[in-house]
mmCIF file of C-alpha atoms in Angstrom:
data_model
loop_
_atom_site.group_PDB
_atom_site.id
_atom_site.type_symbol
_atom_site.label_atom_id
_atom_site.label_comp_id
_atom_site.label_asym_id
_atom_site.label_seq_id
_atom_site.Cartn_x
_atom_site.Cartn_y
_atom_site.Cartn_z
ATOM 1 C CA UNK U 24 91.982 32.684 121.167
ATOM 2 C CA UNK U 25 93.427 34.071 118.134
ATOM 3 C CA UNK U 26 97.160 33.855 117.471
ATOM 4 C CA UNK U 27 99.210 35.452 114.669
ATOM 5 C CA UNK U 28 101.517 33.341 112.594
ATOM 6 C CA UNK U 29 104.611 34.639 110.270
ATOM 7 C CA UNK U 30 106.394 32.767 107.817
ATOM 8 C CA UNK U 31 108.838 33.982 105.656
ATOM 9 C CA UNK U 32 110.513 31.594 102.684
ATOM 10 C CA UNK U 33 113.584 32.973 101.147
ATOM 11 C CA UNK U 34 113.376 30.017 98.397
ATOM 12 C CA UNK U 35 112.407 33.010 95.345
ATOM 13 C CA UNK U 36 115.393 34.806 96.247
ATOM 14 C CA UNK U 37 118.724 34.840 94.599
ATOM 15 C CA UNK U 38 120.707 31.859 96.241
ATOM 16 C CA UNK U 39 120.496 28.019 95.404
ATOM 17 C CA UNK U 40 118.501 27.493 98.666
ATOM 18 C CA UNK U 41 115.498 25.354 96.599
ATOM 19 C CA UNK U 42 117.741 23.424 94.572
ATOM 20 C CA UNK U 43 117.559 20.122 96.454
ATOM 21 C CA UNK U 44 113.958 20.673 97.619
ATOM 22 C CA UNK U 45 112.018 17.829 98.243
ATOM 23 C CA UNK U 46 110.512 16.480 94.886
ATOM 24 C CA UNK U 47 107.144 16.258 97.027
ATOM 25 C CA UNK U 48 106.955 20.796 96.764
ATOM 26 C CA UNK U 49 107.596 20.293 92.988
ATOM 27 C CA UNK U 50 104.385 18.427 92.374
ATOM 28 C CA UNK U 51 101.378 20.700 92.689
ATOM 29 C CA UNK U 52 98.033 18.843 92.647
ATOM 30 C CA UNK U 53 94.996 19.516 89.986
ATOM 31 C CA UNK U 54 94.357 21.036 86.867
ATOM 32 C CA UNK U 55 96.023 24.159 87.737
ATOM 33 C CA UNK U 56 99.118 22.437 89.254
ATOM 34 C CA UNK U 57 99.512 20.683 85.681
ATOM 35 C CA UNK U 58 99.765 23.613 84.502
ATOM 36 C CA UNK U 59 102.555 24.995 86.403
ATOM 37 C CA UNK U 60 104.269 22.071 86.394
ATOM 38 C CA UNK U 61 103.942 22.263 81.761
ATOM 39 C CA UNK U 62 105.134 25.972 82.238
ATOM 40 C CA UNK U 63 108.183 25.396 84.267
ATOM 41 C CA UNK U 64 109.015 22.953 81.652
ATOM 42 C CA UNK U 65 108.732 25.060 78.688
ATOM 43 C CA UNK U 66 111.244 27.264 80.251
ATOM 44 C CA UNK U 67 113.819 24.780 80.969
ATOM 45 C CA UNK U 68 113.182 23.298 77.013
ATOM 46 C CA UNK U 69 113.391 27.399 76.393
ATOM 47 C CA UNK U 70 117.079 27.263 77.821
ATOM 48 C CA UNK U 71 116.222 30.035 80.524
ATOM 49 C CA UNK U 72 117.998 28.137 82.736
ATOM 50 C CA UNK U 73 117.706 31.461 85.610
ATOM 51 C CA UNK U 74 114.434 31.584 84.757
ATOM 52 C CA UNK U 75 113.459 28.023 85.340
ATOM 53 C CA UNK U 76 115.231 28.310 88.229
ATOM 54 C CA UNK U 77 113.212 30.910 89.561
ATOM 55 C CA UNK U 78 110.052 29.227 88.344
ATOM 56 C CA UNK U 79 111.323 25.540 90.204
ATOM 57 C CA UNK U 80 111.931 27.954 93.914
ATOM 58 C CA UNK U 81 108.746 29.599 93.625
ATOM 59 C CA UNK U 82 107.380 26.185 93.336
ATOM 60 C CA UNK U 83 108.560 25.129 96.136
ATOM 61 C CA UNK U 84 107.678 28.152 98.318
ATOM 62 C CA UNK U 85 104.466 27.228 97.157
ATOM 63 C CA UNK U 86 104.125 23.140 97.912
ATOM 64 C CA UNK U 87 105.828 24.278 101.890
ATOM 65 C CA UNK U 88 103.124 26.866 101.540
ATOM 66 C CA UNK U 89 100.369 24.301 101.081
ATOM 67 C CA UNK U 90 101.681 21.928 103.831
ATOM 68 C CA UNK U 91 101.450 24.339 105.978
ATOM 69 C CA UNK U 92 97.837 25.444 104.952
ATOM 70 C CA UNK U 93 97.213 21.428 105.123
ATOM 71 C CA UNK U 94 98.247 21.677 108.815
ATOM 72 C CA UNK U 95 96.043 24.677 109.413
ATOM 73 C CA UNK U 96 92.881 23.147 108.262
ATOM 74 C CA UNK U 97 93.711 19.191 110.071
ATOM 75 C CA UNK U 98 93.808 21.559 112.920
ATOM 76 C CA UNK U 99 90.195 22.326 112.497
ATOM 77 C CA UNK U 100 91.419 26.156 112.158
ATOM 78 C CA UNK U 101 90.349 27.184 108.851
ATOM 79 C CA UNK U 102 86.590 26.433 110.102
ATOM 80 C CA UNK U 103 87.578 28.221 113.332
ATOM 81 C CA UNK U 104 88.038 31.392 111.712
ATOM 82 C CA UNK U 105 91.276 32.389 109.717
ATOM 83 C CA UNK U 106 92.513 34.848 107.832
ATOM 84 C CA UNK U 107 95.801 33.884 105.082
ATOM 85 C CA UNK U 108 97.701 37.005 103.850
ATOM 86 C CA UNK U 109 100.453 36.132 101.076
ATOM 87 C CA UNK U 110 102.441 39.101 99.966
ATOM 88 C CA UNK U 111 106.213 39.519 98.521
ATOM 89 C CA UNK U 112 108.559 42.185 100.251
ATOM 90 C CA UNK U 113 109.661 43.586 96.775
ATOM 91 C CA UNK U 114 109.756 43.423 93.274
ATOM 92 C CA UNK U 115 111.728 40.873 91.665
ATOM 93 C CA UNK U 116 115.484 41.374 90.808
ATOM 94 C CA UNK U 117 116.064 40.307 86.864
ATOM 95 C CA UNK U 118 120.111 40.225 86.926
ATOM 96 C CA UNK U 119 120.113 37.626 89.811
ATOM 97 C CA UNK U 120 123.087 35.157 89.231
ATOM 98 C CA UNK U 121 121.190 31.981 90.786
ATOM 99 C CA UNK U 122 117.306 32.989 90.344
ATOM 100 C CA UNK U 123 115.827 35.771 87.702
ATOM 101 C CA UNK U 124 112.570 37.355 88.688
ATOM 102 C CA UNK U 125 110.497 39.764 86.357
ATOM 103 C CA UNK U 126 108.230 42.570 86.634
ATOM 104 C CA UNK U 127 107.389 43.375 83.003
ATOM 105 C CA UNK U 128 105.517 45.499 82.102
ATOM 106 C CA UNK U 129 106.287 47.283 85.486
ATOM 107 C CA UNK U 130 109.749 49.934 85.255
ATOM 108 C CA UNK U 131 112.321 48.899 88.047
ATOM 109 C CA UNK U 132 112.838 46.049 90.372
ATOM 110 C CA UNK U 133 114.237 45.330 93.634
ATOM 111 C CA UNK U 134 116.169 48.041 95.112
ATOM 112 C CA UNK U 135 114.831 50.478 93.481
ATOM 113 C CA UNK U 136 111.856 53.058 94.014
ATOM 114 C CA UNK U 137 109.871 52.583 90.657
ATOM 115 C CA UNK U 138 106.680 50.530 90.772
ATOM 116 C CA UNK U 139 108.860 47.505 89.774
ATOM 117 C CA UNK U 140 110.139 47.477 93.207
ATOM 118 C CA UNK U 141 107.670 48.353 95.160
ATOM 119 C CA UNK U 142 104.397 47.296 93.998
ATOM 120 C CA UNK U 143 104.139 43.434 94.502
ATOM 121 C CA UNK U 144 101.694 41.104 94.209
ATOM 122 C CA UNK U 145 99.456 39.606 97.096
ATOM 123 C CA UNK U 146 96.223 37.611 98.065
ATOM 124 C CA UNK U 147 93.959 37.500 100.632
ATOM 125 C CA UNK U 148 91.473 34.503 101.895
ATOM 126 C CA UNK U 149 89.759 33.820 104.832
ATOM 127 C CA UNK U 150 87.350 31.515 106.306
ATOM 128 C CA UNK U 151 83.968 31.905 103.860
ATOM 129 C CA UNK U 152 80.562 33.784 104.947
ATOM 130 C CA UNK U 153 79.154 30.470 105.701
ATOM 131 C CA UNK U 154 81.333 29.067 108.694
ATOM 132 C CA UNK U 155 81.137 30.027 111.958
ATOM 133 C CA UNK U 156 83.578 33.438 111.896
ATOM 134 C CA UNK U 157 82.236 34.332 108.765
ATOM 135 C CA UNK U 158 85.606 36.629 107.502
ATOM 136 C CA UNK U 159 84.930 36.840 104.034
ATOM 137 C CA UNK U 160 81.709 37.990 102.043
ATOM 138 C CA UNK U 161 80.930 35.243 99.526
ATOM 139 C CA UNK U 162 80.441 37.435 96.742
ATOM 140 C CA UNK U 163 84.140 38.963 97.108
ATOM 141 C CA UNK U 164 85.953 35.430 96.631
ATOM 142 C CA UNK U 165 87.594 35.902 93.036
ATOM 143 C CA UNK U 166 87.382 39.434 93.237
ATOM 144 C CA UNK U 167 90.826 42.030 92.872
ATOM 145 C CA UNK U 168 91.654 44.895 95.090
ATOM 146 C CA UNK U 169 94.248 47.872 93.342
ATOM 147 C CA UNK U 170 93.608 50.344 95.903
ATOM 148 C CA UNK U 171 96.397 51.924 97.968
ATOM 149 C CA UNK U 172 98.507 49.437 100.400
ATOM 150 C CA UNK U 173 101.433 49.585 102.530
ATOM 151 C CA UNK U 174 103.198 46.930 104.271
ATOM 152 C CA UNK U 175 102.654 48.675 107.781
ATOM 153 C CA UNK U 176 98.655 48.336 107.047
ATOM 154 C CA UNK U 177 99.056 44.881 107.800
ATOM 155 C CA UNK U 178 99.335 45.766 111.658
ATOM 156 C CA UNK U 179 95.930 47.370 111.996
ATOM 157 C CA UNK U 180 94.302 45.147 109.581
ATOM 158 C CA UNK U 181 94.889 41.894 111.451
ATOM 159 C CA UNK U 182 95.027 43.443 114.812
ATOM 160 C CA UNK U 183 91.115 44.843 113.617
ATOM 161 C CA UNK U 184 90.214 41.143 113.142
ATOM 162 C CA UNK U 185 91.568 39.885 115.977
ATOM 163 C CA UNK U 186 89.944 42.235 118.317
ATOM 164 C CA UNK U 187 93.082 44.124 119.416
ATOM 165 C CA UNK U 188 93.725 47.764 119.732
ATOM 166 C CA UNK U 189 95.887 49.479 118.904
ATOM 167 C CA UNK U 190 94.963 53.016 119.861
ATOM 168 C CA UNK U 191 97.486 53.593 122.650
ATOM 169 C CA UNK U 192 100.276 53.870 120.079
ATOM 170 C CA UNK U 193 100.135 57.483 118.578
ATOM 171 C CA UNK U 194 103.329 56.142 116.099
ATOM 172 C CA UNK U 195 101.689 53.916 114.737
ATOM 173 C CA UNK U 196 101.199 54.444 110.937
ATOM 174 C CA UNK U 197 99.330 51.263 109.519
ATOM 175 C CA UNK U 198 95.766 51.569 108.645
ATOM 176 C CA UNK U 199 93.564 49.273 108.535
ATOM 177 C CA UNK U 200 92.318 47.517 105.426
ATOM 178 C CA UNK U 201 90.224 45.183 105.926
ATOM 179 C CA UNK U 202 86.719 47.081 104.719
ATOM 180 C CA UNK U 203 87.741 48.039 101.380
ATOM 181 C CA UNK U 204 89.883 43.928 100.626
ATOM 182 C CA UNK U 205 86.772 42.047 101.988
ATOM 183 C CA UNK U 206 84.709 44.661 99.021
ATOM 184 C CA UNK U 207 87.016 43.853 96.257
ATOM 185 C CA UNK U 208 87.359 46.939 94.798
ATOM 186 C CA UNK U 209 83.948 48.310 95.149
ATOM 187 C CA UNK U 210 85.357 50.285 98.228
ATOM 188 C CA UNK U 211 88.228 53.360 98.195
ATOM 189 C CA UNK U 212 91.071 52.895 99.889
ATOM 190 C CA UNK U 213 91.369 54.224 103.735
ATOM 191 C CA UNK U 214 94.915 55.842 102.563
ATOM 192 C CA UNK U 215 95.328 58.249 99.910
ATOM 193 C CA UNK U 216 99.340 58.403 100.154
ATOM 194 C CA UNK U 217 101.835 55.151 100.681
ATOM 195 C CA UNK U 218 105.268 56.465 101.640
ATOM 196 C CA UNK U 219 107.946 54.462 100.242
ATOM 197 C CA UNK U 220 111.342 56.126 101.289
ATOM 198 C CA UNK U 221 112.320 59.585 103.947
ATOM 199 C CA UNK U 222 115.727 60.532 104.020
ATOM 200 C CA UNK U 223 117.657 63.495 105.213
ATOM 201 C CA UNK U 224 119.272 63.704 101.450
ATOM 202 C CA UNK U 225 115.822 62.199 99.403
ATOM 203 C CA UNK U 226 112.195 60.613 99.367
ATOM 204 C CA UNK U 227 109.752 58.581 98.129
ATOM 205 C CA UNK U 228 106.107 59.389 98.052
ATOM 206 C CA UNK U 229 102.984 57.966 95.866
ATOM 207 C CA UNK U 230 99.795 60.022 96.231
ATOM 208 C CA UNK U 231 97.361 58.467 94.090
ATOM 209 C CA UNK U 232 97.893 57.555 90.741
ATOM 210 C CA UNK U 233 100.797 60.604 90.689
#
């Protein structure tokens, strides 16, 4: 039966919430995780103490993020069929007094309606081509999708997945996505406009690369 699971870590944002994280998050395995782990260090030898801070909550997210996926894939679930969506809610915000984020080379940051605020990073994976649900076409693993996204898409790209309908709500405004992130970028985009802020006094509107 297919179930829907949200989890939301405030650890990257500006409070002191990851400071006395468990040293067990702060200890990423393999090459990669060696990697982080000499990074984050070169920024605390740096002196950017925000900066390192930022770097040591993101870490975190991350290890909680990874027990979690653990718990997924004991659960036989991962082989089952599932689908792992990772996204921020906005840009980071660089004049944070606990944690500072960046967006370089991006203009803007949280709060505001520049692509430093609004366009965020995010990955997809799924369960590959070769188990039983098959989610994900081999040769897309690795792959990078730029097109067009908004956060209501997620709606109608999960609920497509899943099965579900979602055709007897007219006010609904999420598309869904999944075609054109399972092609990696060898597919256009299903919307043409994302819609960022409507106000009786202002807006916010991206059509295409205007």
């Amino acid at each position: 039966r297919p179930f829907f699971a949200h989890l939301a870590l405030h650890g990257p944002h500006d409070d002191t919430g990851a400071a006395n994280a468990p040293a067990a998050l702060l200890a990423p395995a393999g090459e990669r995780g060696a990697r982080a782990v000499a990074a984050l260090g070169g920024l605390k030898r740096a002196g950017s103490r925000l900066r390192y801070a930022f770097g040591r909550a993101l870490m975190a997210a991350d290890g909680a993020f990874g027990e979690v996926l653990e718990a997924f894939t004991d659960a036989g679930l991962f082989d089952a069929g599932l689908i792992v969506a990772v996204a921020s809610d906005n840009g980071g915000w660089p004049c944070g007094l606990n944690l500072r984020g960046s967006n370089a080379p991006l203009r803007g940051a949280k709060f505001s309606y520049h692509e430093g605020g609004v366009r965020v990073p995010g990955f997809v994976f799924a369960s590959p081509s070769g188990s039983t649900a098959g989610l994900l076409p081999a040769a897309s693993r690795g792959g990078s999708y730029a097109g067009p996204m908004h956060a209501v898409d997620w709606l109608a790209t999960l609920a497509g997945r899943a099965g579900a309908s979602l055709a007897d709500d007219a006010d609904i405004d999420g598309v869904d996505q999944w075609r054109a992130i399972a092609a990696a970028g060898a597919e256009a985009s299903p919307r043409a406009e994302v819609v960022l802020a409507l106000d009786p006094a202002f807006f916010a509107l991206r059509v295409g690369d205007l």
